[in-house]
Coordinates of C-alpha atoms in Angstrom, one line a residue:
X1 CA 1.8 19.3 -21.6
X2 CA 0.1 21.2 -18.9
X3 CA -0.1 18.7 -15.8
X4 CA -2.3 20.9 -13.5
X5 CA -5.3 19.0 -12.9
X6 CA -4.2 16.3 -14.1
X7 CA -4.4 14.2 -11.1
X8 CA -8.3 14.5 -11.1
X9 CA -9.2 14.5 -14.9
X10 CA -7.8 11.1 -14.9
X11 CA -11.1 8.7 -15.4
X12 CA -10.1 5.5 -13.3
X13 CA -10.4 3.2 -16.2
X14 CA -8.5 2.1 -19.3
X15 CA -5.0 3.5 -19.6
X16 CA -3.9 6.8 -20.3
X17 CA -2.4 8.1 -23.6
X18 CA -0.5 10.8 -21.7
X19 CA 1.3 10.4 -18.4
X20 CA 1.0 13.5 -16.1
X21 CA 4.3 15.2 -15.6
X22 CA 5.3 14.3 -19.4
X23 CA 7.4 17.3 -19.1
X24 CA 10.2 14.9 -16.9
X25 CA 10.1 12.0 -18.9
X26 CA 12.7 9.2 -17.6
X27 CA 12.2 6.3 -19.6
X28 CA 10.2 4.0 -21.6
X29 CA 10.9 0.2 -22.6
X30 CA 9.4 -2.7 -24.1
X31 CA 11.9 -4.8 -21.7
X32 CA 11.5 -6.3 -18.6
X33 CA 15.3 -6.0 -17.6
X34 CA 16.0 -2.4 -18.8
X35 CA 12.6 -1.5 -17.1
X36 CA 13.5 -3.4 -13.8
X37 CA 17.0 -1.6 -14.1
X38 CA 16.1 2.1 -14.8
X39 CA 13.6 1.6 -12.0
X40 CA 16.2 0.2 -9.5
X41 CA 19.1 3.4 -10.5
X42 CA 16.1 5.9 -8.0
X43 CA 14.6 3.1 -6.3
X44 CA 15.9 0.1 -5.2
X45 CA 16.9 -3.5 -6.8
X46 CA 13.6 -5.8 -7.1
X47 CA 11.9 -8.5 -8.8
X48 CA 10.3 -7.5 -11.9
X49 CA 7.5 -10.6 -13.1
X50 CA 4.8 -9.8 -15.6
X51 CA 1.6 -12.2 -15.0
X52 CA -0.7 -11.2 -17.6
X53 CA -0.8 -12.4 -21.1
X54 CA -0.8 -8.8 -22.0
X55 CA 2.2 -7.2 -23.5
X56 CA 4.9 -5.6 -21.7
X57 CA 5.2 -1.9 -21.5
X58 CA 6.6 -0.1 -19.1
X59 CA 6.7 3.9 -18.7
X60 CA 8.2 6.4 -15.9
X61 CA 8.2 10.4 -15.8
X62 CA 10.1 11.7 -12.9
X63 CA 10.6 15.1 -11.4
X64 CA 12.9 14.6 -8.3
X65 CA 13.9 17.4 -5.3
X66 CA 16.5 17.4 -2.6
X67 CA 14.3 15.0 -0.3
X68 CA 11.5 13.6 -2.6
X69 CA 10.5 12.9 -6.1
X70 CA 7.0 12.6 -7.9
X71 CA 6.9 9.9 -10.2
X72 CA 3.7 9.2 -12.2
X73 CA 4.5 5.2 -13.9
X74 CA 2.3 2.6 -15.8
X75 CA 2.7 -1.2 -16.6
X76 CA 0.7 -2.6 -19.5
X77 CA 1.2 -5.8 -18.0
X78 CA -0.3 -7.1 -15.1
X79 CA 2.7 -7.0 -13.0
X80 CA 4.5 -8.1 -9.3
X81 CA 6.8 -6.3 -8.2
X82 CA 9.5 -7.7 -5.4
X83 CA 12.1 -5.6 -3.8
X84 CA 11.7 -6.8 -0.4
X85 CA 12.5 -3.9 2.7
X86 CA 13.2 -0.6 0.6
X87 CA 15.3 0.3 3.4
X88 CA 16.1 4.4 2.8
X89 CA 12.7 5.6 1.4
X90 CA 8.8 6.0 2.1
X91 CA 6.6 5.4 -1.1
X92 CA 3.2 6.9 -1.3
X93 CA 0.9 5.1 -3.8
X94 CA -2.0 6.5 -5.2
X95 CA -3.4 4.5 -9.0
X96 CA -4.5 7.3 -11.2
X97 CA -6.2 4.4 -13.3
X98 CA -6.1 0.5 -12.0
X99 CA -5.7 -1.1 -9.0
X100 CA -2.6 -2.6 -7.4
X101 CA -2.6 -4.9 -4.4
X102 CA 0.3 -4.5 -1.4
X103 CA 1.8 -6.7 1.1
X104 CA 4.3 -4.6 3.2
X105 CA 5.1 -7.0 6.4
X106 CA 1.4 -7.1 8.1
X107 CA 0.4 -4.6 6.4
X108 CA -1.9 -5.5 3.4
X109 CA -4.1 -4.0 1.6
X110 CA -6.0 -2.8 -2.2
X111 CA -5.3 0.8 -3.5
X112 CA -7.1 2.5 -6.7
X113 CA -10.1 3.8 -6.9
X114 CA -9.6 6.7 -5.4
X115 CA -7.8 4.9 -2.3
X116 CA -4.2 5.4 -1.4
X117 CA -0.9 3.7 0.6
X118 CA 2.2 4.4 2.2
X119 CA 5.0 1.3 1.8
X120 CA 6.9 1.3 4.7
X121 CA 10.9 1.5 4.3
X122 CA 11.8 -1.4 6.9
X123 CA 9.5 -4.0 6.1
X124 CA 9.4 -6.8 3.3
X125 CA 7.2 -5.9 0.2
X126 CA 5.4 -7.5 -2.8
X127 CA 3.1 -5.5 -5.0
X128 CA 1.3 -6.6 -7.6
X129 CA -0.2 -3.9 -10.1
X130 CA -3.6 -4.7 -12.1
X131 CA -3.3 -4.3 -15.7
X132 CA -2.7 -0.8 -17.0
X133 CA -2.1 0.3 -13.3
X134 CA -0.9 3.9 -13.3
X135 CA 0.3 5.3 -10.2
X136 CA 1.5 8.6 -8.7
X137 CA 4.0 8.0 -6.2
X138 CA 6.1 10.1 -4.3
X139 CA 9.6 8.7 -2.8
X140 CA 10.8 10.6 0.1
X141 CA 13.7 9.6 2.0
X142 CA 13.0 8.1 5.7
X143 CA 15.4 10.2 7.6
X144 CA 13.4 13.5 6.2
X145 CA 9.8 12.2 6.7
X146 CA 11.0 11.0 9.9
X147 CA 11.9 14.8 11.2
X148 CA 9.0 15.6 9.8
X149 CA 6.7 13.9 11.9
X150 CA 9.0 14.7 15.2
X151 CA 8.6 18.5 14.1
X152 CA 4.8 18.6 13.2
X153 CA 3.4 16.0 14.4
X154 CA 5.0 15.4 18.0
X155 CA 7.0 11.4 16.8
X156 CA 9.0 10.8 20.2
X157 CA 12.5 10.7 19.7
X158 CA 13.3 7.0 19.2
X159 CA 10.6 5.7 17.6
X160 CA 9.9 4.8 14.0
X161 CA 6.6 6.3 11.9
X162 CA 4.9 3.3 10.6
X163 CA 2.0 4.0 8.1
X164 CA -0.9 1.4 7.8
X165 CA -3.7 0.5 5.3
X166 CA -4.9 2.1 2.5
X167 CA -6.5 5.6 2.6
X168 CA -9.7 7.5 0.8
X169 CA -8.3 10.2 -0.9
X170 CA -12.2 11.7 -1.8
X171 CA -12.9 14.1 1.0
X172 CA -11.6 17.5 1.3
X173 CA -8.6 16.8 2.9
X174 CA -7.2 14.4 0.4
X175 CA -8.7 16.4 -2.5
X176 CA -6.6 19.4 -1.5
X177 CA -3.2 17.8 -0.6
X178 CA -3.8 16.0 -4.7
X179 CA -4.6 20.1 -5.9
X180 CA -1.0 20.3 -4.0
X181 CA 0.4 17.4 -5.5
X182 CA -1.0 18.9 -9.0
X183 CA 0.6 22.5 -8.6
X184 CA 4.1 20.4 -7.4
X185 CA 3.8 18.8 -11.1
X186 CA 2.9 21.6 -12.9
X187 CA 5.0 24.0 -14.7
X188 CA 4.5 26.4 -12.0
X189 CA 5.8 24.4 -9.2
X190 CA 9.4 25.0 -7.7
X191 CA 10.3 21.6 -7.1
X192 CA 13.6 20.1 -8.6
X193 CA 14.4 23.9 -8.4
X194 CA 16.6 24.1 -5.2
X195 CA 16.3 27.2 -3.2
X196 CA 14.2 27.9 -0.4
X197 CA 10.6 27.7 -2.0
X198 CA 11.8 24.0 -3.1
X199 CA 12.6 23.3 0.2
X200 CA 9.2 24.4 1.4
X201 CA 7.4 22.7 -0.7
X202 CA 9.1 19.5 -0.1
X203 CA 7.8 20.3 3.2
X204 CA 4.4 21.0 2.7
X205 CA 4.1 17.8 0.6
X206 CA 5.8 15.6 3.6
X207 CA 2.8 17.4 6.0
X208 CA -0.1 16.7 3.9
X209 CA 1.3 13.4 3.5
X210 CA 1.2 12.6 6.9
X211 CA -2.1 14.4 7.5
X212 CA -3.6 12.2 4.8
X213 CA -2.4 8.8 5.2
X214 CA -2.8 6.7 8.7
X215 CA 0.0 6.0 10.6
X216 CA 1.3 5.0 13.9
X217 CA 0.7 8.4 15.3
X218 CA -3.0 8.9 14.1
X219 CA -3.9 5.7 15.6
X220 CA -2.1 6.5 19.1
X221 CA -4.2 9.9 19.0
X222 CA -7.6 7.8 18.3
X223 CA -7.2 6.0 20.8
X224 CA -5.6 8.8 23.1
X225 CA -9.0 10.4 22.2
X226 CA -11.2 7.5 22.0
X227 CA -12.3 7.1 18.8
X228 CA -11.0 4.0 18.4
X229 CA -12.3 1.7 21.5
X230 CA -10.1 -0.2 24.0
X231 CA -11.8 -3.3 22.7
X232 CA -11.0 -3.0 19.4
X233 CA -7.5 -3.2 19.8
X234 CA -7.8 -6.2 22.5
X235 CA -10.2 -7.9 20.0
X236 CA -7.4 -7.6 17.2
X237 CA -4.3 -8.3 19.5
X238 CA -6.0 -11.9 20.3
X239 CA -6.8 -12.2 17.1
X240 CA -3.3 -12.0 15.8
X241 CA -2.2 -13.9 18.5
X242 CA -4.4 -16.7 17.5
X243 CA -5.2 -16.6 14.0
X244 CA -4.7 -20.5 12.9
X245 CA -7.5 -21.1 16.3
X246 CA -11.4 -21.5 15.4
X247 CA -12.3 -17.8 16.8
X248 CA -15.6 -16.9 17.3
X249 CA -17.7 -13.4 18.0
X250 CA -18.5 -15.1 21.7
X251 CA -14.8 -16.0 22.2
X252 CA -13.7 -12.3 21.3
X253 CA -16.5 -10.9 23.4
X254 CA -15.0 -12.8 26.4
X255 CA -12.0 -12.6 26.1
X256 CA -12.3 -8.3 26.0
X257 CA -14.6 -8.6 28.6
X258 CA -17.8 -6.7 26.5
X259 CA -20.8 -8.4 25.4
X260 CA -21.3 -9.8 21.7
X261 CA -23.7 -6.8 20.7
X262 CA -20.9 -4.0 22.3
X263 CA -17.9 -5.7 19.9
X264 CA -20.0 -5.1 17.0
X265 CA -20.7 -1.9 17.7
X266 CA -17.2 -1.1 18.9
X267 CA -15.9 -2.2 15.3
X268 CA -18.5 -0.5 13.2
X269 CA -17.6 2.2 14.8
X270 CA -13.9 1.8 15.4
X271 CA -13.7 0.0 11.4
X272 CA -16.3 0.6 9.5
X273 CA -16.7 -3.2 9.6
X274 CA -17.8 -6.3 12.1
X275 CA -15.1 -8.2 14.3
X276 CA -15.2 -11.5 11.8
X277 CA -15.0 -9.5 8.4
X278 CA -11.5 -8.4 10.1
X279 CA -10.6 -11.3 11.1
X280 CA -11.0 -12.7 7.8
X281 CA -9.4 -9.9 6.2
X282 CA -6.1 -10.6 9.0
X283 CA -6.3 -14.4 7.8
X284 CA -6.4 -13.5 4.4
X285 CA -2.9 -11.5 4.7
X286 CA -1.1 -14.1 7.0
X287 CA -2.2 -16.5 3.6
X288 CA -0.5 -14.2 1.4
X289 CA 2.9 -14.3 3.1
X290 CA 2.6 -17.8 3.3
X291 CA 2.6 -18.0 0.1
X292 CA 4.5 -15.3 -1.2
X293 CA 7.1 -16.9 0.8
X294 CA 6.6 -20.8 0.3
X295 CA 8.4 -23.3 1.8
X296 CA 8.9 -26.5 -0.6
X297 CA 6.0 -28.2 -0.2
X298 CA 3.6 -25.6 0.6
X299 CA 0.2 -25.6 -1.2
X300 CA -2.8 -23.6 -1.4
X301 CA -5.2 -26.1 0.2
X302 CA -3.1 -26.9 3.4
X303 CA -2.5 -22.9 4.0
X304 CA -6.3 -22.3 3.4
X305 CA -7.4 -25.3 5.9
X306 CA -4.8 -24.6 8.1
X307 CA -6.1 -20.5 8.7
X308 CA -9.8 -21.7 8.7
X309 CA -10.9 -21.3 4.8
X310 CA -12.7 -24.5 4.3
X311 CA -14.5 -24.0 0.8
X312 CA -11.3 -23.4 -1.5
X313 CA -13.4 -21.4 -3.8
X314 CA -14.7 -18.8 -1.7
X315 CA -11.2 -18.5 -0.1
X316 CA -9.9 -17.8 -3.9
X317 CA -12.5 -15.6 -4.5
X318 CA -11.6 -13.2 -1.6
X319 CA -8.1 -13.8 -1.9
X320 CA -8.4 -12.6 -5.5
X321 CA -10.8 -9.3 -4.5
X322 CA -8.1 -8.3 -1.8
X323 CA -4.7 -8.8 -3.7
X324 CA -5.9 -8.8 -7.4
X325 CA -4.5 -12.4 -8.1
X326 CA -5.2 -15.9 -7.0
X327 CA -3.6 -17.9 -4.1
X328 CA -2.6 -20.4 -7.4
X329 CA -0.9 -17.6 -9.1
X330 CA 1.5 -16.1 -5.9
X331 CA 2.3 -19.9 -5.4
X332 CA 3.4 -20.4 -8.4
X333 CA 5.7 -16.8 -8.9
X334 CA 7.3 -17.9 -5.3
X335 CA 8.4 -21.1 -6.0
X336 CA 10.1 -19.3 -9.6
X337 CA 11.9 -17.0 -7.2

């Protein structure tokens, strides 16, 4: 099967009868332990849990180089996924059809729909992918992404690269680094090859990767630039420093030292969204590692009351739009674990 363009063709709903990059199959199973143990020979050991009520099926084509792989795999099921730090390797995300929901330390956040991620190696992760959730992912080990970014993209000696958030992989930019991802796949490519060409397009793929995806370094250049405003950042360190307080716009306002009408401005701008939606969205993700990490006797309601969600249904609802599951269902997975 001819993968070019495959990427694209893909219609975001339903589940696909052929997995791109067919041409490297590496295994399929009907069973939760081989699946969770042919995953964890490339990745790493994790948690496999299916949720749904659907059946379990579980596929995974691989094509793998000196520094990354592409692997294109698919759950039936809806599905968590717990291998807590992955330690030696990056993982770009990107749902061909589906949606999956990932909490990597702080950072949390939906991908599908033609949005992307980048798990980060060092921090503790839970994923939980929608029903018939097909992704594309590439695995690239840290040390090599690393160099990478010190080479291209000026990371100072020292310091770690830390992606962030999901990204929109619609505009040009992303558009062309998938047409890259596409020829990689293809029959063309040189990947899994060796050689120099390999080599160089295991390159490539690590560049448009961190030209696409937000990390560390974009955000120090945005605000190097000043794209991203000084009270943003002071807005959002308070409010991580005091997320279980009773916050208000006039409180933030104050305590960045702009008026109430500048904030909001500075967000749109800075976000794309006002000062409260992200504290609501930074609440919501400090009640998902609650949670996902329960103490005995934790319960939704006292986690909701105690980060300032009063009406338990519209705290599920957003809760479930954010992370794909209910606060009910990740309390209930922990406390299995």
């Amino acid at each position: 099967m001819d993968n070019t363009g495959a990427i694209q063709n893909m219609a975001d709903t339903g589940r696909p009868r052929h997995l791109p990059l067919s041409c490297s199959p590496f295994f399929t199973s009907q069973d939760v332990d081989e699946a969770r143990a042919r995953v964890a020979q490339v990745y790493c050991d994790h948690r496999l849990e299916p949720m749904g009520k659907r059946g379990f099926d579980a596929r995974h084509n691989r094509l793998a180089g000196s520094d990354l792989s592409i692997n294109v795999m698919t759950y039936s099921a809806k599905t968590m996924i717990i291998p807590g730090a992955l330690k030696e390797f990056y993982l770009f995300q990107y749902p061909l059809s589906g949606h999956a929901s990932i909490s990597n330390g702080t950072n949390c956040h939906e991908i599908g729909g033609g949005r992307s991620g980048v798990v980060n190696p060092s921090e503790s992760t839970c994923m939980i992918w929608g029903e018939g959730c097909t992704q594309l992912m590439i695995q690239v080990r840290r040390d090599a992404l690393q160099r990478t970014a010190r080479s291209h993209f000026g990371l100072p000696d020292g310091q770690s690269l830390r992606f962030c958030g999901a990204n929109d992989m619609r505009a040009q930019e992303g558009k062309a680094f998938l047409g890259l991802l596409n020829y990689a796949m293809s029959g063309d490519g040189v990947l899994g090859t060796g050689g120099l060409m390999g080599q160089q397009l295991e390159t490539t793929l690590m560049v448009g990767l961190l030209q696409t995806q937000r990390h560390n370094l974009s955000e120090q250049s945005l605000e190097k630039s000043g794209a991203l405003p000084r009270a943003v950042r002071l807005a959002e360190e308070y409010m991580s420093a005091h997320i279980a307080e009773p916050l208000t716009l006039g409180t933030l306002a104050r305590e960045t030292g702009v008026s109430e009408r500048a904030l909001q401005m500075a967000f749109r701008a800075g976000r794309g969204r006002s000062p409260m939606a992200v504290l609501r969205d930074l609440r919501l993700e400090r009640s998902w590692q609650e949670l996902s990490h329960a103490e005995p006797g934790t319960n939704v309601t006292d986690v909701a009351m105690q980060l300032g969600f009063y009406h338990l249904g519209r705290f599920s609802e957003h809760f479930r739009r954010k992370f794909g599951c209910t606060p009910s269902e990740i309390l209930r997975k922990a406390r299995r674990l």
